[in-house]
Coordinates of C-alpha atoms in Angstrom, one line a residue:
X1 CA 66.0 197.9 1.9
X2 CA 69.5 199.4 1.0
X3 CA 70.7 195.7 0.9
X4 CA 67.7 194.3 -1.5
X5 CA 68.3 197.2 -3.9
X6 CA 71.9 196.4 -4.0
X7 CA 71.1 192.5 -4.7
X8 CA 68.3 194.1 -7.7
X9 CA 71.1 196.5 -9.6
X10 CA 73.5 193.6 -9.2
X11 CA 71.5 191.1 -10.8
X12 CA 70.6 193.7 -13.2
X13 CA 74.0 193.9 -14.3
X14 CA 74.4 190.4 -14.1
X15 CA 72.9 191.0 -17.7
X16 CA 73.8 194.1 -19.2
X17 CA 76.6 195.7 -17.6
X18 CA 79.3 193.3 -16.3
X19 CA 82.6 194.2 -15.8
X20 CA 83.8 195.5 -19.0
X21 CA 87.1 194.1 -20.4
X22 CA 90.3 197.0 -19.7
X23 CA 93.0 196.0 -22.8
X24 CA 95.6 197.2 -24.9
X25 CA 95.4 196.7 -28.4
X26 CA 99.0 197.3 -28.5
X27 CA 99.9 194.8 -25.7
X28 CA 97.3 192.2 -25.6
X29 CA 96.5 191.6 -29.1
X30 CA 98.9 189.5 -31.4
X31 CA 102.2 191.7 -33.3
X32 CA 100.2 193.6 -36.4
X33 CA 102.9 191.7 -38.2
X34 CA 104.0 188.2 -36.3
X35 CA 105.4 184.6 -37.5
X36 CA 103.9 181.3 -36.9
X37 CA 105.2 178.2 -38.0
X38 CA 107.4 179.7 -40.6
X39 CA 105.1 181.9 -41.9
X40 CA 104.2 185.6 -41.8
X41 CA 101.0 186.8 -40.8
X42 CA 99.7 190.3 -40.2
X43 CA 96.7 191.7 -38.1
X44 CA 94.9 194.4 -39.5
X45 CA 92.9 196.8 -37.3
X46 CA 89.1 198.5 -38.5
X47 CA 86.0 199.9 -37.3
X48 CA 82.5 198.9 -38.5
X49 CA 79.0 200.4 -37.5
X50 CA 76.1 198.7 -36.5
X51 CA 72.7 199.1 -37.4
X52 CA 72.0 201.4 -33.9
X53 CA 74.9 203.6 -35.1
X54 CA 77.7 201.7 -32.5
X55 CA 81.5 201.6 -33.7
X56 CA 82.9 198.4 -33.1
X57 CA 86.7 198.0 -32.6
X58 CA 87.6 195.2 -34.6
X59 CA 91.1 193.2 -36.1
X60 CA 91.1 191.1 -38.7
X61 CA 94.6 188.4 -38.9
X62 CA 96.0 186.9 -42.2
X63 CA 98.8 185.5 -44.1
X64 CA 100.8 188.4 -45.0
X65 CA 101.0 187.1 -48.8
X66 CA 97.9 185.1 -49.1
X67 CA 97.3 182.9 -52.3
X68 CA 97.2 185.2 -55.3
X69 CA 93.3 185.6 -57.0
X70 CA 92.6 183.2 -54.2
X71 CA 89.9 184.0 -51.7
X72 CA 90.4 182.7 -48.1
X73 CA 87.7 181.6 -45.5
X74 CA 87.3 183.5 -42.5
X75 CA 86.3 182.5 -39.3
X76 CA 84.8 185.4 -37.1
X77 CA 85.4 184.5 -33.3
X78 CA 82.3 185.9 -31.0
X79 CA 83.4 186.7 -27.4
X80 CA 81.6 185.7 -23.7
X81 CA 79.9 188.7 -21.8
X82 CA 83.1 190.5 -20.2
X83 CA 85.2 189.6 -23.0
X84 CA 86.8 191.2 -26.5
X85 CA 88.8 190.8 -29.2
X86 CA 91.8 189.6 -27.5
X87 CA 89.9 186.0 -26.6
X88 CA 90.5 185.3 -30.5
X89 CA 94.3 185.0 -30.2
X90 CA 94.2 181.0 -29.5
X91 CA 91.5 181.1 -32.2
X92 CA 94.2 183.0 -35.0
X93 CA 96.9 180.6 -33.7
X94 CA 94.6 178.0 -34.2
X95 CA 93.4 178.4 -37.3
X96 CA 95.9 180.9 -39.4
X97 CA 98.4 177.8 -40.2
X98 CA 95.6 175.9 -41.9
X99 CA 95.0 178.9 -44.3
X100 CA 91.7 180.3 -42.3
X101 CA 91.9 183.9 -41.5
X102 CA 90.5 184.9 -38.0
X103 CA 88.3 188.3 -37.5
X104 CA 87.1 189.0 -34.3
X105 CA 85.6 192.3 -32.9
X106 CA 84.8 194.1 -29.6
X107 CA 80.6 193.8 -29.3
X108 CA 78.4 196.6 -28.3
X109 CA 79.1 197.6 -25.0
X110 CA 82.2 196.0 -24.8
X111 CA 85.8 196.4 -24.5
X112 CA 86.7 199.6 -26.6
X113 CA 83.5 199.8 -28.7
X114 CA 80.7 201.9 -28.4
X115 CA 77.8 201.1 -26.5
X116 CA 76.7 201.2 -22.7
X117 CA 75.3 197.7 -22.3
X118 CA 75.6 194.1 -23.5
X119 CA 72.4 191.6 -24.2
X120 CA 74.3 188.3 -24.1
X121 CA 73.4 187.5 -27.8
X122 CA 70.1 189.5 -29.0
X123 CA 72.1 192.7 -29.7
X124 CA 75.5 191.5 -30.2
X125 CA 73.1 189.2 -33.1
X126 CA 72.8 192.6 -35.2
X127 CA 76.7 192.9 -34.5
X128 CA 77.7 189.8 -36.3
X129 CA 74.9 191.1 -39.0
X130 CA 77.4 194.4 -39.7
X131 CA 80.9 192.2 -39.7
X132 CA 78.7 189.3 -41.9
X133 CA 78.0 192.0 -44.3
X134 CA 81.6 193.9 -44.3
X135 CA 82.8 190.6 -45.2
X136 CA 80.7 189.6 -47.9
X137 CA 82.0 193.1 -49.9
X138 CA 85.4 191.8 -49.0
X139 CA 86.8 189.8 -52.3
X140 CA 89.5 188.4 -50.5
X141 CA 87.0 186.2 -48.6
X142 CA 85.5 183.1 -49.5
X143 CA 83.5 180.8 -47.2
X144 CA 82.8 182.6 -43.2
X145 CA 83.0 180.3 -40.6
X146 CA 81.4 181.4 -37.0
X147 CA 83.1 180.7 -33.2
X148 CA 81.4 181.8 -30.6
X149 CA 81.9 181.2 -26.4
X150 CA 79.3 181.9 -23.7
X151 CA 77.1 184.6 -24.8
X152 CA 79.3 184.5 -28.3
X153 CA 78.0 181.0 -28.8
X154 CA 74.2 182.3 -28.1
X155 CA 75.3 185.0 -30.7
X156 CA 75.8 182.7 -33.3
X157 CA 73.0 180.6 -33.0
X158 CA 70.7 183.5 -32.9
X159 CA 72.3 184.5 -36.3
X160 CA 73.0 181.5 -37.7
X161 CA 69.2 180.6 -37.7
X162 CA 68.7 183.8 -40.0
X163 CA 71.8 183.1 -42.4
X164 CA 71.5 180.0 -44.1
X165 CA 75.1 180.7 -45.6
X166 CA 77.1 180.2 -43.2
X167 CA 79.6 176.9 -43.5
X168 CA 79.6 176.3 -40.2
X169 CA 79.7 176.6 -36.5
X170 CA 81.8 176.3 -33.2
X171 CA 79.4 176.5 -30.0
X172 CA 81.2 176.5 -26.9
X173 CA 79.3 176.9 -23.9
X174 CA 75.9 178.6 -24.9
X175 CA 73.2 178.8 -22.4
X176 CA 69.6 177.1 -23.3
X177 CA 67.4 179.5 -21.8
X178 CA 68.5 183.0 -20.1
X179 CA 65.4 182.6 -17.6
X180 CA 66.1 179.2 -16.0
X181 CA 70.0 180.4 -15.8
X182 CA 69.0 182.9 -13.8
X183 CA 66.9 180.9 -12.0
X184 CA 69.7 178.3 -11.8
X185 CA 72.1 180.8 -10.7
X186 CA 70.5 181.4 -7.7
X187 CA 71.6 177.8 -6.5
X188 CA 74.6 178.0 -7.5
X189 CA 75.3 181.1 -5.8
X190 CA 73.0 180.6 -2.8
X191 CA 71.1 183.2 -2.9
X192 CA 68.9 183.5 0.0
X193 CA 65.4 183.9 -1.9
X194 CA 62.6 181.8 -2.4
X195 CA 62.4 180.9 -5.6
X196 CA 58.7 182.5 -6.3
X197 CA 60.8 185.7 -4.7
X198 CA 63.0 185.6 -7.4
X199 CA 60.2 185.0 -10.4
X200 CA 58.8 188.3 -8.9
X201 CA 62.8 189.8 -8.9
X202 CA 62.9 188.5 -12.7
X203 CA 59.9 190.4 -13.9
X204 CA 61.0 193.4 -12.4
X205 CA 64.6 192.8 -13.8
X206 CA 62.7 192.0 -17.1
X207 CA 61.0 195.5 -17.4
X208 CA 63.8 197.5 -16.2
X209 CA 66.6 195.5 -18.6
X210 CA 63.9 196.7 -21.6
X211 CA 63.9 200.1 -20.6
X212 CA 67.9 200.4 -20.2
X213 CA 68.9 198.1 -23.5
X214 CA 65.6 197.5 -25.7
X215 CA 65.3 193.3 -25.6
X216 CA 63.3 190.8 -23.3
X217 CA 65.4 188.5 -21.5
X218 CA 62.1 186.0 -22.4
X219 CA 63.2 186.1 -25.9
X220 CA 66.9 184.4 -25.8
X221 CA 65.6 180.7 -25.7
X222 CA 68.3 179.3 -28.1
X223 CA 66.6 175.9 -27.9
X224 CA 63.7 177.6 -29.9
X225 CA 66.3 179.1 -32.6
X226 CA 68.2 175.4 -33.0
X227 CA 65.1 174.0 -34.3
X228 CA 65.7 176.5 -37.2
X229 CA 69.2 175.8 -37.9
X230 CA 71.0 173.7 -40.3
X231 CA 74.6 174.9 -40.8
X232 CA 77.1 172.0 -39.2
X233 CA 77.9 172.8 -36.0
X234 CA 80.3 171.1 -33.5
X235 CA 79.3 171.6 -29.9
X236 CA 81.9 172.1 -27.0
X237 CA 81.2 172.5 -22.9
X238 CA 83.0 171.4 -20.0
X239 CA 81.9 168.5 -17.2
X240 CA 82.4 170.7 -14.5
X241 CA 80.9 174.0 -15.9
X242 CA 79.0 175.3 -12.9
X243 CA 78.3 178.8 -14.4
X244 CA 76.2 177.6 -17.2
X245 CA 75.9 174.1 -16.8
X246 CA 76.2 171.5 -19.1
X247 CA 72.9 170.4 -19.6
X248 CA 72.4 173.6 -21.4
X249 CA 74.4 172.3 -24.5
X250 CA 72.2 168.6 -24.3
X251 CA 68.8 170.9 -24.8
X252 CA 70.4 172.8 -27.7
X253 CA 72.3 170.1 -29.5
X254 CA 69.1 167.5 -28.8
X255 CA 66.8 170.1 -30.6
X256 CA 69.2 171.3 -33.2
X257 CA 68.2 170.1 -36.6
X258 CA 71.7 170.7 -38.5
X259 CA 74.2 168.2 -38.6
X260 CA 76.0 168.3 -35.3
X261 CA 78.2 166.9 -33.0
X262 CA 79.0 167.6 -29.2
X263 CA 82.6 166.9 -27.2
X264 CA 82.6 167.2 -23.7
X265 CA 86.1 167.8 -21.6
X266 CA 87.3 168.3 -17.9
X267 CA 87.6 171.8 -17.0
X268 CA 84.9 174.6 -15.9
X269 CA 83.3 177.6 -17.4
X270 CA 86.8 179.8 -17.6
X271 CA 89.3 177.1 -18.1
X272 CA 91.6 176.4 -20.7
X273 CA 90.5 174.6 -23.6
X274 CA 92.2 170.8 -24.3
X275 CA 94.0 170.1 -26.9
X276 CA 92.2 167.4 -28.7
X277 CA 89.2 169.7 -28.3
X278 CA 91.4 172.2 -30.7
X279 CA 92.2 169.4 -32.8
X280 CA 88.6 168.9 -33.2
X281 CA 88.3 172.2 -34.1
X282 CA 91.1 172.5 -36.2
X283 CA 89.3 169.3 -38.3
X284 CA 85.8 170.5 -38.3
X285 CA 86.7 174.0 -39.9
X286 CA 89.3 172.5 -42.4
X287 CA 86.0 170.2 -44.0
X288 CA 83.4 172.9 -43.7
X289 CA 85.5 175.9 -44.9
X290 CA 88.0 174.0 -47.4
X291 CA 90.6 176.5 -47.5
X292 CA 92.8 176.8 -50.7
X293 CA 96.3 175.5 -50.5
X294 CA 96.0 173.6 -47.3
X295 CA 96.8 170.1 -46.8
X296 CA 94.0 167.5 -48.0
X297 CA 92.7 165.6 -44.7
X298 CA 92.6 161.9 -44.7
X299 CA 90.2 159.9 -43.4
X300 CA 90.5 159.7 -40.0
X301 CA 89.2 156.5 -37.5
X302 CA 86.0 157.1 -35.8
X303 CA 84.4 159.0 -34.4
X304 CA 83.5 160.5 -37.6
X305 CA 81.7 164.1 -36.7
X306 CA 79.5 164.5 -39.8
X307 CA 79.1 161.9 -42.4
X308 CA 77.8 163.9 -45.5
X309 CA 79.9 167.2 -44.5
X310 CA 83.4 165.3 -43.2
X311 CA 83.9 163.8 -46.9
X312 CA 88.2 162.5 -46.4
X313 CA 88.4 159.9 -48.4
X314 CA 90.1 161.7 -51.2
X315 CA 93.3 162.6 -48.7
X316 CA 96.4 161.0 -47.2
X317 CA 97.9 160.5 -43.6
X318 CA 100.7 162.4 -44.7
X319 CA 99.2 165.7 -45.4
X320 CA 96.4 165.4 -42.2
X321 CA 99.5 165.4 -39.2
X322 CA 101.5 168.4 -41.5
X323 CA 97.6 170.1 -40.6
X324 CA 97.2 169.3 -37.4
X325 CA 101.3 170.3 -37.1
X326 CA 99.6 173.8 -36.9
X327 CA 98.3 172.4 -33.1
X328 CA 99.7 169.5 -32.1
X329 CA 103.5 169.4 -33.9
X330 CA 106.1 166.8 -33.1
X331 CA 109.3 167.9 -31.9
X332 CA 111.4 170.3 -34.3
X333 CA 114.1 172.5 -34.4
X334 CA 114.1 175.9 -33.2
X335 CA 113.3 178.4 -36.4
X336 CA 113.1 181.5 -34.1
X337 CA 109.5 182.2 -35.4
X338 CA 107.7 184.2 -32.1
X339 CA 103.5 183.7 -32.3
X340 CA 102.9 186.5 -30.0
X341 CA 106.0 188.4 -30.4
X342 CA 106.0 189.8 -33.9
X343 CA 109.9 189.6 -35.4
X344 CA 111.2 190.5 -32.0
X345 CA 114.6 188.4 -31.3
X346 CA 113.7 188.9 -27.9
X347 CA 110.7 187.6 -27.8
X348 CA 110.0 183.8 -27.0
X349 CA 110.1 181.2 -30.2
X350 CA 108.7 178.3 -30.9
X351 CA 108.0 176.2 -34.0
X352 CA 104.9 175.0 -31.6
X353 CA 101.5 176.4 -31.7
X354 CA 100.9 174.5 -28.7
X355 CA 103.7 176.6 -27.1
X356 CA 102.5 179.5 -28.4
X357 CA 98.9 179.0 -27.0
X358 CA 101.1 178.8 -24.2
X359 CA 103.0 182.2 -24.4
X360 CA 99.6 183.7 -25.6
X361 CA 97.6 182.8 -22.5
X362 CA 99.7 184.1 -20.1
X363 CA 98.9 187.3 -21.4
X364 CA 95.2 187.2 -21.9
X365 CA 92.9 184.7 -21.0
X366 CA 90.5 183.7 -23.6
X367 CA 86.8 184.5 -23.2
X368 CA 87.0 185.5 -19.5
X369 CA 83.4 185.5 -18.0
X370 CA 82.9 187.4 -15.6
X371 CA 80.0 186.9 -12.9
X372 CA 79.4 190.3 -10.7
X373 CA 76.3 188.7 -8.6
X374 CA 77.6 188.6 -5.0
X375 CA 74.7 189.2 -2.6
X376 CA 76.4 187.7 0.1
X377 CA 78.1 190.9 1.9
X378 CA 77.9 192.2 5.5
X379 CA 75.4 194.1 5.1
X380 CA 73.0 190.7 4.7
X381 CA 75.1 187.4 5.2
X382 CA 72.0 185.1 3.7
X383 CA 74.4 182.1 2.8
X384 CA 73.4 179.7 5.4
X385 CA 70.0 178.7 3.9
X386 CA 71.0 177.2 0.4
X387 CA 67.3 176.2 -0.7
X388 CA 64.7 178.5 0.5
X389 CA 62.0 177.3 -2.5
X390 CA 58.5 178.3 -0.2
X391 CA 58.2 174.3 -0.7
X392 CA 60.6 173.4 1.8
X393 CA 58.7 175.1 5.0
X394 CA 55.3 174.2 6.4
X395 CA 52.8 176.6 4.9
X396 CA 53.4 178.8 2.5
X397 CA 53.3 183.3 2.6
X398 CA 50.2 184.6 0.6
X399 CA 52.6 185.3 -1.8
X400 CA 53.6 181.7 -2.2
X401 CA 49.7 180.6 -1.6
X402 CA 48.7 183.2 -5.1
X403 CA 51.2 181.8 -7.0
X404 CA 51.1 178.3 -6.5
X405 CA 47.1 178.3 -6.8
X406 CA 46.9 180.0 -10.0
X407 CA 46.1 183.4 -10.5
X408 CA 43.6 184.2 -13.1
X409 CA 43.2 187.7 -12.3
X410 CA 46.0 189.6 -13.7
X411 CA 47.5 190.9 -10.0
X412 CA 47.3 189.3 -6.6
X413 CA 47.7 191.4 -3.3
X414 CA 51.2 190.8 -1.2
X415 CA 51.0 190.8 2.4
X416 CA 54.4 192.8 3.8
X417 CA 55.3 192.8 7.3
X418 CA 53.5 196.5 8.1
X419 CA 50.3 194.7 6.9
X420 CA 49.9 197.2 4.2
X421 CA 48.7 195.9 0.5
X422 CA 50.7 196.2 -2.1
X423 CA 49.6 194.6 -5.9
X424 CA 52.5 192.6 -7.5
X425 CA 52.3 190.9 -11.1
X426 CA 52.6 187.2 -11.4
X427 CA 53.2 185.0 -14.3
X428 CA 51.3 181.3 -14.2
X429 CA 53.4 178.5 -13.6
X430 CA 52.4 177.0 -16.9
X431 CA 52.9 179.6 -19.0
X432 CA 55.8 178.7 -21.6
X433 CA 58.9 181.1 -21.9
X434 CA 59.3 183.2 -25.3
X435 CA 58.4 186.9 -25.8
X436 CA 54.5 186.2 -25.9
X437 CA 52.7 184.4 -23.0
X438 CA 50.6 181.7 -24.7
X439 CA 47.7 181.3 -22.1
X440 CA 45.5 183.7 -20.6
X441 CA 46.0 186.3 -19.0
X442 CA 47.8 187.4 -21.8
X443 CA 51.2 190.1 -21.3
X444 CA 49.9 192.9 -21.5
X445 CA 46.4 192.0 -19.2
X446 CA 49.5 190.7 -16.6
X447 CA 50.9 193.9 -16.7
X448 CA 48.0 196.4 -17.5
X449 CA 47.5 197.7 -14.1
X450 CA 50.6 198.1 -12.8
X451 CA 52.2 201.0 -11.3
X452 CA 53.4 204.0 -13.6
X453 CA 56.7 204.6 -12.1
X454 CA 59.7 202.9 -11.1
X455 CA 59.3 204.4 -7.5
X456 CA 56.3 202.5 -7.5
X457 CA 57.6 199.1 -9.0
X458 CA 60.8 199.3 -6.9
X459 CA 58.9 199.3 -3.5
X460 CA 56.3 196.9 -5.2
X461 CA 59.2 194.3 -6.0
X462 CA 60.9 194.9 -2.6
X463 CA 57.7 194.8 -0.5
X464 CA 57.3 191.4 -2.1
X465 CA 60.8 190.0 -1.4
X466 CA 61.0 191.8 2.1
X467 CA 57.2 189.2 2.4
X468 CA 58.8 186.1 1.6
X469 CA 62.3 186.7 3.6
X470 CA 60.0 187.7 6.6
X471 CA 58.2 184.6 5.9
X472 CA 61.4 182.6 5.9
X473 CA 62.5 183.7 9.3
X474 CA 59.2 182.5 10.9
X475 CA 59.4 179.7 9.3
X476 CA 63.4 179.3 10.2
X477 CA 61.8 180.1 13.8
X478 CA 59.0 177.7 13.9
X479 CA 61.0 175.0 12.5
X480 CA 64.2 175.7 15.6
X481 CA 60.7 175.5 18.2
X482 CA 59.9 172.7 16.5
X483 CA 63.8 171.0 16.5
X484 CA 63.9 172.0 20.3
X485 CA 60.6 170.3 21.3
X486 CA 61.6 166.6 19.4
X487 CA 64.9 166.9 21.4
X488 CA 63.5 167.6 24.8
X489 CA 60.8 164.5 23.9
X490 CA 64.2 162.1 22.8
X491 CA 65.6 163.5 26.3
X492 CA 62.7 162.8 28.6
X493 CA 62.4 159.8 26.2
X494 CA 65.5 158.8 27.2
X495 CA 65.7 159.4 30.6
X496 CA 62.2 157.5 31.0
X497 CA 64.0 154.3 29.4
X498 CA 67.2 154.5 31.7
X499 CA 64.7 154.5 34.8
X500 CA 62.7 151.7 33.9
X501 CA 66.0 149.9 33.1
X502 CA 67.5 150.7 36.6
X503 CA 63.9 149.3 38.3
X504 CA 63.9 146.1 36.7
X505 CA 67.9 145.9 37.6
X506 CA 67.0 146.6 41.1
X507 CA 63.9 144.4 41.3
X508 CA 65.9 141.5 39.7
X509 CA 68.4 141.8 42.5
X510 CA 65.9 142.1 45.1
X511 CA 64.5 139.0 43.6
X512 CA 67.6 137.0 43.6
X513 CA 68.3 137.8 46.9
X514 CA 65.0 136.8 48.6
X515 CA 66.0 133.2 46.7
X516 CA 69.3 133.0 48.3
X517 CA 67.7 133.8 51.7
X518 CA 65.2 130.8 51.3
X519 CA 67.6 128.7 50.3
X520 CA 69.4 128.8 53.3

């Protein structure tokens, strides 16, 4: 029991409290003033509040003399679930050299802003709401551009389906469904559940996530919101991505009714970005945003990204490599310019952005994501069964039997091991995901009888999963009887084959004897 409410309050947190990210603004942020490719740039620091009354830490990086009576677009950089602010340093690197200014922020709940938990996107969606807004009463921005990564990326599709206005969109990584990742995650990390098990462990995880941070996990289905976007958007995941996997991105980007474009590239959840996926970047943002002052892009050779929004013909070779110059240089002479170092002569220089990506990640990586679901301790090592679905034994618990048979009352009873009863809610399989069930029983039928404290849901919940692990071990057990009985059959099999081999030997010899006898 001490081990299954461990694996509950981890998986739990798994949502709303992982590890939160430990940084100094003073160390792991860029210089407030710094050089880049010749140019000065300066990072100013601020707070805004959020609708619930949160302060969130925020930084906000631009030329140091920007275009006079000139606005510049913005490009506001959304951090994964155990990131902050720091993850935007690539993105100002990125970006400032092309005239875009970068502002990135700490959400609620993490880093150094207010707030106990994170929602991976419904919460942090009312974030980007307040910066949106901060910026729009800032004259010295024009067009706001949105970059988001892992629960950032969910963040801005859940707001970009609400604001029309913004230019456009870099998605990297953003989950499809939060449901079926956990339920995916429990492969991945072989848990040692059946999977019914673990629908029971979501509903309880579902309640008890809306009592600590206000939002239903059932409601962040991102496909849903893509069918209500139109701002350009350039998809980004990685091939070997086995945190949220890449078909996550296919569902979004094949429902997503805005102009769009996806780039796939080696690497997995956490790893470092390639360069022609910066390039990409760099391109995309340049033709959505238009910055003043910055070089005209040519057109480029296919693949062309978006053909109404990528309109280059009006542009020069020239002027697209001094652009991309700002990622991918050519060689040059040292000008002592130091990206992460501020004006320091001690610190490293480069006329490079691609060296100071470099210098910059050795210091923080961007968008860590941080897992903390490890349910594989000492106190329950449960790794050695990877898919323990109820379909892959014999027979099936009375757990397994309600829920694969429909239930149309709105509980079904649980045997546990003691034989007690216990009463455990179940969803239908059919029923589609969102934040109202669509069949009958409806929600609030499912859940009208249930018990009226968490005492009672807890042993409920744990009754049910110490039923189905039960019912694993007799089946584990039936199947080794089982195992053990086909090998003693092979065996006496066997040894039945080599007798009746030896007897015909020795009656074939007897037999060719009696001939050689009578012969002579």
């Amino acid at each position: 029991m001490i081990f299954l409410n461990r694996m509950m309050e981890q998986l739990v947190n798994f949502v709303i409290r992982p590890p939160r990210a430990d940084y100094s603004p003073s160390i792991d942020l860029l210089e407030q003033e710094f050089l880049l490719k010749g140019r000065k740039y300066t990072r100013k620091d601020l707070q805004v509040l959020n609708s619930r009354g949160h302060v969130l830490q925020c930084s906000h990086y631009m030329p140091q003399s920007p275009p006079e009576d000139e606005p510049l677009p913005c490009i506001i950089y959304c951090h994964g679930n155990s990131g902050c602010r720091a993850d935007a340093n690539e993105a100002a690197i990125i970006l400032l050299p092309c005239n875009i200014t970068v502002f990135t922020l700490d959400f609620s709940g993490s880093g150094l802003s207010d707030g106990n938990y994170v929602s991976l996107g419904w919460n942090e969606t009312d974030d980007l709401m307040s910066v949106v807004n901060y910026l729009r009463t800032d004259e010295k921005v024009s067009r706001i551009g949105l970059w988001g990564r892992s629960m950032g990326a969910v963040t801005c599709l859940m707001y970009g389906a609400q604001d029309p206005s913004i230019a456009g969109m870099v998605l990297d990584s953003p989950f499809a469904n939060l449901n079926n990742l956990m339920m995916e995650l429990v492969d991945v990390y072989k848990i040692r559940l059946p999977k019914f098990t673990v629908k029971v462990a979501v509903q309880y995880m579902r309640k008890a996530i809306q009592k600590k941070a206000h939002f239903d996990i059932m409601d962040l289905d991102t496909v849903q919101v893509a069918k209500k976007s139109f701002i350009p958007a350039l998809f980004g995941h990685a091939t070997e991505d086995a945190f949220i996997q890449p078909h996550h991105s296919d569902l979004i980007f094949k429902a997503y009714t805005g102009d769009k474009n996806i780039i796939k590239f080696d690497g997995d959840h956490n790893s470092p970005r390639p360069q022609f996926y910066y390039d990409s970047i760099t391109i995309f943002f340049y033709n959505v945003l238009r910055p003043p002052d910055a070089p005209v892009v040519p057109e480029v050779p296919e693949p062309i990204y978006f053909d109404d929004a990528l309109d280059m013909d009006d542009v020069d070779e020239d002027t697209l490599y001094e652009m991309l110059g700002a990622v991918r240089p050519p060689s040059s002479t040292n000008t002592g310019s130091s990206p992460a170092g501020g004006t320091s002569s001690d610190g490293p220089s480069s006329d490079s952005t691609e060296d100071a990506l470099s210098q910059t990640r050795s210091r923080w990586q961007m968008s860590r994501t941080v897992v903390p679901v490890d349910l594989i301790g000492k106190e329950g090592d449960l790794s050695d069964v990877r898919d323990c679905d109820s379909d892959g034994f014999e027979g099936t618990s009375s757990c397994t039997e309600a829920f694969e048979n429909g239930v149309h009352s709105s509980h079904s009873k649980v045997s546990t091991p003691n034989n007690d009863k216990t009463w455990a809610p179940f969803i239908q399989s059919g029923d589609k995901l969102g934040g109202v069930l669509p069949t009958s029983p409806s929600y609030e039928q499912l859940f009208a009888s249930e018990p009226t404290n968490s005492d009672d849901e807890e042993r409920m919940v744990m009754d049910a999963i110490a039923a189905s692990l039960h019912d694993v071990d007799i089946k584990e057990a039936e199947q080794k009887t089982r195992n053990e009985v086909r090998r003693t059959a092979i065996t006496t099999s066997t040894n039945s084959s080599r007798f009746d081999t030896f007897s015909q030997r020795l009656r074939s010899t007897f037999f060719r004897s009696s001939r050689r006898n009578g012969s002579k």
